[in-house]
Structures are given as C-alpha cells and as structure tokens.
Amino acid sequence: MADPVTLNTTDPAQTEAWAAEFAASMKAGDVLALDGELGAGKTTLVRGLARGLGIDPGTVSSPTFALMNEYEGGRLTLVHIDAYRLSGPDELASLGWERLIDDPTVVIAVEWPSKIEGALPPERTTTIALQHIGEHSRTLTVTPPRGWTTCPTTGKRVPPDSPTWPFADRQAQLVDLYGWFAGKHTISRPVDPERDDLSDIPHATEDPASDQTD
Ligand code: ADP
Ligand code: MG
C-alpha cells in the first residue's frame, strides 16, 4: 500500500500549481476527496485542478449554494461537489451521482467528503487533507486510492488494476528483473553449521519435520 505523501505550500498560488500538476495525471473516473476546515484551501485546490485540465480557473467558485458545479471545455469535465449541506449519500442521487460516477469523461472533486461517506469508490478515490498551519501556510496530505502501490523501480503510483502491478509498466518490471540477474538483489546466505552457532535455538539443528510430532 502506498503511503500518504505530505507537502507544504506557502501561498494559494502554490496550492493551485501543485493541483494543476496533479490534474495532469488524472484520468476519467478519478475522485478526489478534499478534507479540511473552512478556509483550508479546498476550493483553491479545485481551481488548480481546473487549470491543469485546461479549464479557465476563473469559472471555479465555491459550490456551497449550488451543491454541484460542472466545468467543461477541458481535457476532462471537472465535477465539483460541496457536500457540506448534503444530508447524506441518498441526496447524492438527486445530483445524478449514478450517471457521474460512471461517466467516461468526468473527474470528481468533493469538498466535505465525510458527509457522503461510503459513496466514494475507495479504489478510485485519492484523499487530500488540507490543514491550516498559518495565514498562508497549508499542509496537504495526499493518500492514494486503496490498493495502489508504489512502483519499486520508478517510485510512481500504480493502480491495483495495472497489468504490471506492482510495477508502473513493463519497462519498470524488466529493469527490476535485470536487477536480479545483475546481482543487485540478493537473498540472505543459507545457514552454514560450520560458521553459525545455532545451539541457543531449540531444535534448530534437527530436521524441521520431526517437530510436527511434538
Ligand atoms: P475552502 O474551500 O477549504 O473553504 P478556500 O479555498 O475557499 O477554502 O479558501 C482558502 C483561503 O485561504 C483563500 O482565501 C486562500 O487565498 C487562502 N490561502 C492562504 N494560503 C493558502 C495556501 N497555501 N493554499 C491555499 N489557500 C491559501
Ligand atoms: Mg470551499
């Protein structure tokens, strides 16, 4: 399982810039759960996502009164949901959730995801927790979707349905394999009774099969 990644930003433009880069790696069906108190920077981050997708960030506003906004015209349509005033997952249905979650042209960003707990698909949801540190300082903690891992060769995130899991791609897989042939990876040496004093370990020098009759 990939570990959460933490980063700090020292002004809103930095949060936006990071989000724009993140958006470049997003694919249809991806969901972003944006956790954090009022003023933490959730909407600011969505503005960056829009920019990264090729949508005018100026069109992004807090959807608090609309519950949901859809921004089109980019590489993917960005659906922006503010769940703060939603009563729960049931009310999502009225927003056309069933259609959105399977739409092959859409990514979804949700503010206050705790209000619709359980509705977000864990294998597609990246959680970003924003924490207010100082006036212009925020900490972003990014947790990749469940089942994702980090490629041992490239360090890239790998989704669970990747045909080369846990490697990012075929090339990364081959590089790792080459590492084995080149002796980069080694197994610990086998036990050598001449060199290893095993007398402290009960039964260690006996045939392991003989233990089973105890
Ligand atoms: P939320 O949607 O979480 O309520 P907003 O994005 O609407 O938060 O507001 C965040 C406020 O904090 C904005 O006024 C923004 O300019 C300010 N801010 C200051 N520093 C940062 C930062 N590093 N990242 C994001 N926003 C920041
Ligand atoms: Mg907001």
PDB file of C-alpha atoms and ligand atoms in Angstrom:
ATOM      1  CA  MET A   1       0.000   0.000   0.000  1.00  0.00           C
ATOM      2  CA  ALA A   2       1.360   3.389  -0.944  1.00  0.00           C
ATOM      3  CA  ASP A   3       1.996   5.681   1.976  1.00  0.00           C
ATOM      4  CA  PRO A   4       0.460   9.137   2.241  1.00  0.00           C
ATOM      5  CA  VAL A   5       2.605  11.950   0.870  1.00  0.00           C
ATOM      6  CA  THR A   6       2.806  15.248   2.716  1.00  0.00           C
ATOM      7  CA  LEU A   7       3.714  18.601   1.234  1.00  0.00           C
ATOM      8  CA  ASN A   8       3.584  22.195   2.375  1.00  0.00           C
ATOM      9  CA  THR A   9       2.526  25.232   0.425  1.00  0.00           C
ATOM     10  CA  THR A  10       3.241  28.787   1.483  1.00  0.00           C
ATOM     11  CA  ASP A  11       0.688  30.639  -0.641  1.00  0.00           C
ATOM     12  CA  PRO A  12      -2.521  29.913  -2.575  1.00  0.00           C
ATOM     13  CA  ALA A  13      -0.704  30.028  -5.929  1.00  0.00           C
ATOM     14  CA  GLN A  14       1.484  27.144  -4.804  1.00  0.00           C
ATOM     15  CA  THR A  15      -1.522  25.032  -3.829  1.00  0.00           C
ATOM     16  CA  GLU A  16      -3.046  25.813  -7.205  1.00  0.00           C
ATOM     17  CA  ALA A  17       0.148  24.998  -9.063  1.00  0.00           C
ATOM     18  CA  TRP A  18       0.518  21.659  -7.304  1.00  0.00           C
ATOM     19  CA  ALA A  19      -3.128  20.804  -8.063  1.00  0.00           C
ATOM     20  CA  ALA A  20      -2.636  21.719 -11.725  1.00  0.00           C
ATOM     21  CA  GLU A  21       0.237  19.268 -11.955  1.00  0.00           C
ATOM     22  CA  PHE A  22      -1.737  16.619 -10.139  1.00  0.00           C
ATOM     23  CA  ALA A  23      -4.624  17.113 -12.590  1.00  0.00           C
ATOM     24  CA  ALA A  24      -2.332  16.230 -15.473  1.00  0.00           C
ATOM     25  CA  SER A  25      -2.106  12.682 -14.084  1.00  0.00           C
ATOM     26  CA  MET A  26      -5.862  12.307 -13.515  1.00  0.00           C
ATOM     27  CA  LYS A  27      -7.955  10.041 -15.651  1.00  0.00           C
ATOM     28  CA  ALA A  28     -11.702   9.718 -16.147  1.00  0.00           C
ATOM     29  CA  GLY A  29     -13.426   8.194 -13.136  1.00  0.00           C
ATOM     30  CA  ASP A  30     -10.880   9.519 -10.647  1.00  0.00           C
ATOM     31  CA  VAL A  31     -12.351  11.000  -7.493  1.00  0.00           C
ATOM     32  CA  LEU A  32     -10.688  13.483  -5.154  1.00  0.00           C
ATOM     33  CA  ALA A  33     -11.912  13.744  -1.578  1.00  0.00           C
ATOM     34  CA  LEU A  34     -10.887  17.137  -0.183  1.00  0.00           C
ATOM     35  CA  ASP A  35     -10.850  17.168   3.599  1.00  0.00           C
ATOM     36  CA  GLY A  36     -10.266  20.269   5.653  1.00  0.00           C
ATOM     37  CA  GLU A  37     -11.952  23.047   7.594  1.00  0.00           C
ATOM     38  CA  LEU A  38     -13.471  26.161   6.101  1.00  0.00           C
ATOM     39  CA  GLY A  39     -10.694  28.254   4.558  1.00  0.00           C
ATOM     40  CA  ALA A  40      -8.254  25.334   4.399  1.00  0.00           C
ATOM     41  CA  GLY A  41      -7.921  25.765   0.634  1.00  0.00           C
ATOM     42  CA  LYS A  42     -10.200  23.113  -0.864  1.00  0.00           C
ATOM     43  CA  THR A  43     -11.774  25.400  -3.450  1.00  0.00           C
ATOM     44  CA  THR A  44      -8.376  26.941  -4.211  1.00  0.00           C
ATOM     45  CA  LEU A  45      -7.109  23.451  -4.957  1.00  0.00           C
ATOM     46  CA  VAL A  46     -10.071  22.767  -7.269  1.00  0.00           C
ATOM     47  CA  ARG A  47      -9.172  25.944  -9.148  1.00  0.00           C
ATOM     48  CA  GLY A  48      -5.741  24.431  -9.777  1.00  0.00           C
ATOM     49  CA  LEU A  49      -7.305  21.171 -10.947  1.00  0.00           C
ATOM     50  CA  ALA A  50      -9.353  23.140 -13.457  1.00  0.00           C
ATOM     51  CA  ARG A  51      -6.279  24.895 -14.777  1.00  0.00           C
ATOM     52  CA  GLY A  52      -4.413  21.593 -15.107  1.00  0.00           C
ATOM     53  CA  LEU A  53      -7.301  20.132 -17.091  1.00  0.00           C
ATOM     54  CA  GLY A  54      -7.379  23.131 -19.420  1.00  0.00           C
ATOM     55  CA  ILE A  55     -10.438  24.795 -17.905  1.00  0.00           C
ATOM     56  CA  ASP A  56     -10.499  28.513 -17.050  1.00  0.00           C
ATOM     57  CA  PRO A  57      -9.843  28.539 -13.268  1.00  0.00           C
ATOM     58  CA  GLY A  58     -11.777  31.789 -13.013  1.00  0.00           C
ATOM     59  CA  THR A  59     -15.011  29.872 -13.538  1.00  0.00           C
ATOM     60  CA  VAL A  60     -14.453  27.825 -10.374  1.00  0.00           C
ATOM     61  CA  SER A  61     -16.371  29.113  -7.405  1.00  0.00           C
ATOM     62  CA  SER A  62     -17.425  27.583  -4.155  1.00  0.00           C
ATOM     63  CA  PRO A  63     -20.465  25.475  -4.982  1.00  0.00           C
ATOM     64  CA  THR A  64     -21.839  25.858  -1.461  1.00  0.00           C
ATOM     65  CA  PHE A  65     -25.131  27.213  -2.743  1.00  0.00           C
ATOM     66  CA  ALA A  66     -25.313  25.089  -5.861  1.00  0.00           C
ATOM     67  CA  LEU A  67     -24.074  21.849  -4.215  1.00  0.00           C
ATOM     68  CA  MET A  68     -22.534  20.918  -7.537  1.00  0.00           C
ATOM     69  CA  ASN A  69     -20.852  22.658 -10.470  1.00  0.00           C
ATOM     70  CA  GLU A  70     -19.676  21.128 -13.722  1.00  0.00           C
ATOM     71  CA  TYR A  71     -16.813  22.759 -15.587  1.00  0.00           C
ATOM     72  CA  GLU A  72     -16.457  21.762 -19.207  1.00  0.00           C
ATOM     73  CA  GLY A  73     -14.100  22.603 -22.039  1.00  0.00           C
ATOM     74  CA  GLY A  74     -11.028  20.858 -20.660  1.00  0.00           C
ATOM     75  CA  ARG A  75      -9.363  17.505 -21.278  1.00  0.00           C
ATOM     76  CA  LEU A  76     -11.953  16.039 -18.884  1.00  0.00           C
ATOM     77  CA  THR A  77     -15.082  17.537 -17.355  1.00  0.00           C
ATOM     78  CA  LEU A  78     -14.487  18.569 -13.764  1.00  0.00           C
ATOM     79  CA  VAL A  79     -17.412  17.944 -11.418  1.00  0.00           C
ATOM     80  CA  HIS A  80     -17.110  19.923  -8.207  1.00  0.00           C
ATOM     81  CA  ILE A  81     -19.345  18.909  -5.324  1.00  0.00           C
ATOM     82  CA  ASP A  82     -19.666  20.626  -1.971  1.00  0.00           C
ATOM     83  CA  ALA A  83     -21.222  18.013   0.268  1.00  0.00           C
ATOM     84  CA  TYR A  84     -21.411  20.265   3.315  1.00  0.00           C
ATOM     85  CA  ARG A  85     -25.157  20.749   3.133  1.00  0.00           C
ATOM     86  CA  LEU A  86     -25.979  17.310   1.758  1.00  0.00           C
ATOM     87  CA  SER A  87     -27.966  15.229   4.194  1.00  0.00           C
ATOM     88  CA  GLY A  88     -26.109  12.070   3.186  1.00  0.00           C
ATOM     89  CA  PRO A  89     -25.362   9.672   0.333  1.00  0.00           C
ATOM     90  CA  ASP A  90     -29.082   9.397  -0.553  1.00  0.00           C
ATOM     91  CA  GLU A  91     -29.263  13.038  -1.511  1.00  0.00           C
ATOM     92  CA  LEU A  92     -26.404  12.454  -3.942  1.00  0.00           C
ATOM     93  CA  ALA A  93     -28.791  10.549  -6.174  1.00  0.00           C
ATOM     94  CA  SER A  94     -30.677  13.769  -6.840  1.00  0.00           C
ATOM     95  CA  LEU A  95     -27.472  15.269  -8.223  1.00  0.00           C
ATOM     96  CA  GLY A  96     -27.226  12.482 -10.796  1.00  0.00           C
ATOM     97  CA  TRP A  97     -24.415  10.722  -8.956  1.00  0.00           C
ATOM     98  CA  GLU A  98     -25.034   7.360 -10.657  1.00  0.00           C
ATOM     99  CA  ARG A  99     -24.524   8.944 -14.036  1.00  0.00           C
ATOM    100  CA  LEU A 100     -21.460  10.955 -12.996  1.00  0.00           C
ATOM    101  CA  ILE A 101     -19.539   8.196 -11.291  1.00  0.00           C
ATOM    102  CA  ASP A 102     -19.555   6.084 -14.452  1.00  0.00           C
ATOM    103  CA  ASP A 103     -19.181   8.901 -16.952  1.00  0.00           C
ATOM    104  CA  PRO A 104     -16.035   8.233 -19.028  1.00  0.00           C
ATOM    105  CA  THR A 105     -15.360  11.970 -19.461  1.00  0.00           C
ATOM    106  CA  VAL A 106     -15.552  13.087 -15.848  1.00  0.00           C
ATOM    107  CA  VAL A 107     -13.337  13.541 -12.787  1.00  0.00           C
ATOM    108  CA  ILE A 108     -14.968  14.447  -9.481  1.00  0.00           C
ATOM    109  CA  ALA A 109     -13.690  16.656  -6.660  1.00  0.00           C
ATOM    110  CA  VAL A 110     -15.674  16.575  -3.413  1.00  0.00           C
ATOM    111  CA  GLU A 111     -15.415  19.092  -0.585  1.00  0.00           C
ATOM    112  CA  TRP A 112     -16.620  17.780   2.812  1.00  0.00           C
ATOM    113  CA  PRO A 113     -16.499  14.114   1.681  1.00  0.00           C
ATOM    114  CA  SER A 114     -17.255  12.928   5.226  1.00  0.00           C
ATOM    115  CA  LYS A 115     -20.879  13.965   4.580  1.00  0.00           C
ATOM    116  CA  ILE A 116     -21.233  11.295   1.912  1.00  0.00           C
ATOM    117  CA  GLU A 117     -19.049   8.641   3.477  1.00  0.00           C
ATOM    118  CA  GLY A 118     -19.351   5.333   1.691  1.00  0.00           C
ATOM    119  CA  ALA A 119     -20.488   6.798  -1.624  1.00  0.00           C
ATOM    120  CA  LEU A 120     -16.983   7.376  -2.949  1.00  0.00           C
ATOM    121  CA  PRO A 121     -15.349   4.334  -4.598  1.00  0.00           C
ATOM    122  CA  PRO A 122     -12.231   3.546  -2.490  1.00  0.00           C
ATOM    123  CA  GLU A 123     -10.256   2.100  -5.421  1.00  0.00           C
ATOM    124  CA  ARG A 124     -10.591   5.376  -7.340  1.00  0.00           C
ATOM    125  CA  THR A 125     -10.570   7.966  -4.568  1.00  0.00           C
ATOM    126  CA  THR A 126      -7.486   9.959  -3.642  1.00  0.00           C
ATOM    127  CA  THR A 127      -7.906  11.788  -0.352  1.00  0.00           C
ATOM    128  CA  ILE A 128      -6.251  15.163   0.116  1.00  0.00           C
ATOM    129  CA  ALA A 129      -6.405  16.525   3.639  1.00  0.00           C
ATOM    130  CA  LEU A 130      -5.663  20.251   3.832  1.00  0.00           C
ATOM    131  CA  GLN A 131      -4.544  21.684   7.116  1.00  0.00           C
ATOM    132  CA  HIS A 132      -4.404  25.335   8.026  1.00  0.00           C
ATOM    133  CA  ILE A 133      -0.915  25.927   9.502  1.00  0.00           C
ATOM    134  CA  GLY A 134      -0.567  29.712   9.284  1.00  0.00           C
ATOM    135  CA  GLU A 135      -2.075  32.613   7.356  1.00  0.00           C
ATOM    136  CA  HIS A 136      -0.560  31.486   4.046  1.00  0.00           C
ATOM    137  CA  SER A 137       0.777  28.102   5.008  1.00  0.00           C
ATOM    138  CA  ARG A 138      -1.052  24.824   4.432  1.00  0.00           C
ATOM    139  CA  THR A 139      -0.114  21.177   4.731  1.00  0.00           C
ATOM    140  CA  LEU A 140      -1.516  18.787   2.135  1.00  0.00           C
ATOM    141  CA  THR A 141      -1.601  15.101   2.965  1.00  0.00           C
ATOM    142  CA  VAL A 142      -2.285  13.003  -0.104  1.00  0.00           C
ATOM    143  CA  THR A 143      -3.458   9.422   0.335  1.00  0.00           C
ATOM    144  CA  PRO A 144      -3.691   7.398  -2.880  1.00  0.00           C
ATOM    145  CA  PRO A 145      -6.667   5.115  -3.538  1.00  0.00           C
ATOM    146  CA  ARG A 146      -6.877   1.813  -1.683  1.00  0.00           C
ATOM    147  CA  GLY A 147      -4.921  -0.953  -3.384  1.00  0.00           C
ATOM    148  CA  TRP A 148      -2.492   1.438  -5.045  1.00  0.00           C
ATOM    149  CA  THR A 149       1.157   0.840  -4.517  1.00  0.00           C
ATOM    150  CA  THR A 150       4.488   2.495  -5.260  1.00  0.00           C
ATOM    151  CA  CYS A 151       6.473   1.019  -8.153  1.00  0.00           C
ATOM    152  CA  PRO A 152       9.766  -0.322  -6.728  1.00  0.00           C
ATOM    153  CA  THR A 153      11.642   0.789  -9.870  1.00  0.00           C
ATOM    154  CA  THR A 154      10.206   4.192 -10.744  1.00  0.00           C
ATOM    155  CA  GLY A 155       8.597   5.303  -7.498  1.00  0.00           C
ATOM    156  CA  LYS A 156       5.419   6.059  -9.446  1.00  0.00           C
ATOM    157  CA  ARG A 157       1.947   5.275  -8.115  1.00  0.00           C
ATOM    158  CA  VAL A 158       0.459   2.098  -9.564  1.00  0.00           C
ATOM    159  CA  PRO A 159      -3.291   1.373  -9.542  1.00  0.00           C
ATOM    160  CA  PRO A 160      -4.433  -2.106  -8.478  1.00  0.00           C
ATOM    161  CA  ASP A 161      -5.808  -2.954 -11.928  1.00  0.00           C
ATOM    162  CA  SER A 162      -2.477  -2.322 -13.667  1.00  0.00           C
ATOM    163  CA  PRO A 163      -1.411  -5.385 -15.737  1.00  0.00           C
ATOM    164  CA  THR A 164       2.160  -4.900 -14.494  1.00  0.00           C
ATOM    165  CA  TRP A 165       1.275  -4.324 -10.800  1.00  0.00           C
ATOM    166  CA  PRO A 166       3.189  -3.560  -8.606  1.00  0.00           C
ATOM    167  CA  PHE A 167       5.368  -2.061 -11.349  1.00  0.00           C
ATOM    168  CA  ALA A 168       4.434   1.112 -13.190  1.00  0.00           C
ATOM    169  CA  ASP A 169       4.881  -0.524 -16.595  1.00  0.00           C
ATOM    170  CA  ARG A 170       6.586  -3.349 -18.480  1.00  0.00           C
ATOM    171  CA  GLN A 171       9.858  -1.467 -18.652  1.00  0.00           C
ATOM    172  CA  ALA A 172       9.963  -0.954 -14.896  1.00  0.00           C
ATOM    173  CA  GLN A 173       9.266  -4.675 -14.490  1.00  0.00           C
ATOM    174  CA  LEU A 174      12.181  -5.570 -16.783  1.00  0.00           C
ATOM    175  CA  VAL A 175      14.533  -3.186 -15.028  1.00  0.00           C
ATOM    176  CA  ASP A 176      13.718  -4.913 -11.752  1.00  0.00           C
ATOM    177  CA  LEU A 177      14.251  -8.336 -13.347  1.00  0.00           C
ATOM    178  CA  TYR A 178      17.591  -7.182 -14.699  1.00  0.00           C
ATOM    179  CA  GLY A 179      18.489  -6.151 -11.143  1.00  0.00           C
ATOM    180  CA  TRP A 180      18.134  -9.793 -10.124  1.00  0.00           C
ATOM    181  CA  PHE A 181      20.418 -11.047 -12.889  1.00  0.00           C
ATOM    182  CA  ALA A 182      22.947  -8.325 -12.151  1.00  0.00           C
ATOM    183  CA  GLY A 183      23.044  -9.425  -8.511  1.00  0.00           C
ATOM    184  CA  LYS A 184      21.584  -6.156  -7.265  1.00  0.00           C
ATOM    185  CA  HIS A 185      19.083  -8.089  -5.195  1.00  0.00           C
ATOM    186  CA  THR A 186      20.469 -10.893  -3.052  1.00  0.00           C
ATOM    187  CA  ILE A 187      18.890 -13.391  -0.722  1.00  0.00           C
ATOM    188  CA  SER A 188      20.440 -13.824   2.709  1.00  0.00           C
ATOM    189  CA  ARG A 189      23.042 -16.603   2.693  1.00  0.00           C
ATOM    190  CA  PRO A 190      21.954 -20.104   3.667  1.00  0.00           C
ATOM    191  CA  VAL A 191      22.755 -21.413   7.159  1.00  0.00           C
ATOM    192  CA  ASP A 192      26.280 -22.847   7.438  1.00  0.00           C
ATOM    193  CA  PRO A 193      26.588 -25.148  10.513  1.00  0.00           C
ATOM    194  CA  GLU A 194      30.379 -24.662  10.459  1.00  0.00           C
ATOM    195  CA  ARG A 195      30.068 -20.923  10.956  1.00  0.00           C
ATOM    196  CA  ASP A 196      26.729 -20.439  12.655  1.00  0.00           C
ATOM    197  CA  ASP A 197      26.270 -21.332  16.301  1.00  0.00           C
ATOM    198  CA  LEU A 198      22.660 -22.434  16.487  1.00  0.00           C
ATOM    199  CA  SER A 199      22.898 -24.165  19.862  1.00  0.00           C
ATOM    200  CA  ASP A 200      20.780 -21.455  21.550  1.00  0.00           C
ATOM    201  CA  ILE A 201      17.872 -22.027  19.211  1.00  0.00           C
ATOM    202  CA  PRO A 202      15.795 -25.027  20.273  1.00  0.00           C
ATOM    203  CA  HIS A 203      15.504 -27.739  17.590  1.00  0.00           C
ATOM    204  CA  ALA A 204      17.343 -25.583  15.100  1.00  0.00           C
ATOM    205  CA  THR A 205      19.743 -28.317  14.101  1.00  0.00           C
ATOM    206  CA  GLU A 206      17.067 -31.005  13.912  1.00  0.00           C
ATOM    207  CA  ASP A 207      15.030 -31.944  10.912  1.00  0.00           C
ATOM    208  CA  PRO A 208      12.107 -29.455  10.981  1.00  0.00           C
ATOM    209  CA  ALA A 209       9.689 -32.270  10.088  1.00  0.00           C
ATOM    210  CA  SER A 210      10.426 -34.021  13.402  1.00  0.00           C
ATOM    211  CA  ASP A 211       8.842 -31.078  15.271  1.00  0.00           C
ATOM    212  CA  GLN A 212       5.437 -31.937  13.968  1.00  0.00           C
ATOM    213  CA  THR A 213       5.114 -34.982  16.212  1.00  0.00           C
ATOM    214  CA  ASP A 214       5.524 -32.893  19.426  1.00  0.00           C
TER     215      ASP A 214
HETATM  216  P1  ADP B   1     -12.138  26.053   1.485  1.00  0.00           P
HETATM  217  O1  ADP B   1     -12.749  25.706   0.168  1.00  0.00           O
HETATM  218  O2  ADP B   1     -11.350  24.938   2.091  1.00  0.00           O
HETATM  219  O3  ADP B   1     -13.123  26.620   2.448  1.00  0.00           O
HETATM  220  P2  ADP B   1     -10.905  28.238   0.047  1.00  0.00           P
HETATM  221  O4  ADP B   1     -10.011  27.667  -0.980  1.00  0.00           O
HETATM  222  O5  ADP B   1     -12.234  28.757  -0.364  1.00  0.00           O
HETATM  223  O6  ADP B   1     -11.032  27.190   1.253  1.00  0.00           O
HETATM  224  O7  ADP B   1     -10.164  29.406   0.812  1.00  0.00           O
HETATM  225  C1  ADP B   1      -8.838  29.293   1.221  1.00  0.00           C
HETATM  226  C2  ADP B   1      -8.371  30.686   1.599  1.00  0.00           C
HETATM  227  O8  ADP B   1      -7.079  30.603   2.152  1.00  0.00           O
HETATM  228  C3  ADP B   1      -8.295  31.576   0.364  1.00  0.00           C
HETATM  229  O9  ADP B   1      -8.641  32.889   0.724  1.00  0.00           O
HETATM  230  C4  ADP B   1      -6.809  31.492   0.009  1.00  0.00           C
HETATM  231  O10 ADP B   1      -6.360  32.657  -0.654  1.00  0.00           O
HETATM  232  C5  ADP B   1      -6.181  31.406   1.400  1.00  0.00           C
HETATM  233  N1  ADP B   1      -4.856  30.763   1.422  1.00  0.00           N
HETATM  234  C6  ADP B   1      -3.768  31.246   2.025  1.00  0.00           C
HETATM  235  N2  ADP B   1      -2.721  30.471   1.907  1.00  0.00           N
HETATM  236  C7  ADP B   1      -3.118  29.404   1.180  1.00  0.00           C
HETATM  237  C8  ADP B   1      -2.455  28.226   0.712  1.00  0.00           C
HETATM  238  N3  ADP B   1      -1.153  27.984   0.973  1.00  0.00           N
HETATM  239  N4  ADP B   1      -3.169  27.342  -0.009  1.00  0.00           N
HETATM  240  C9  ADP B   1      -4.489  27.568  -0.259  1.00  0.00           C
HETATM  241  N5  ADP B   1      -5.174  28.665   0.143  1.00  0.00           N
HETATM  242  C10 ADP B   1      -4.498  29.575   0.867  1.00  0.00           C
HETATM  243 MG    MG B   2     -14.782  25.625  -0.476  1.00  0.00          MG
END
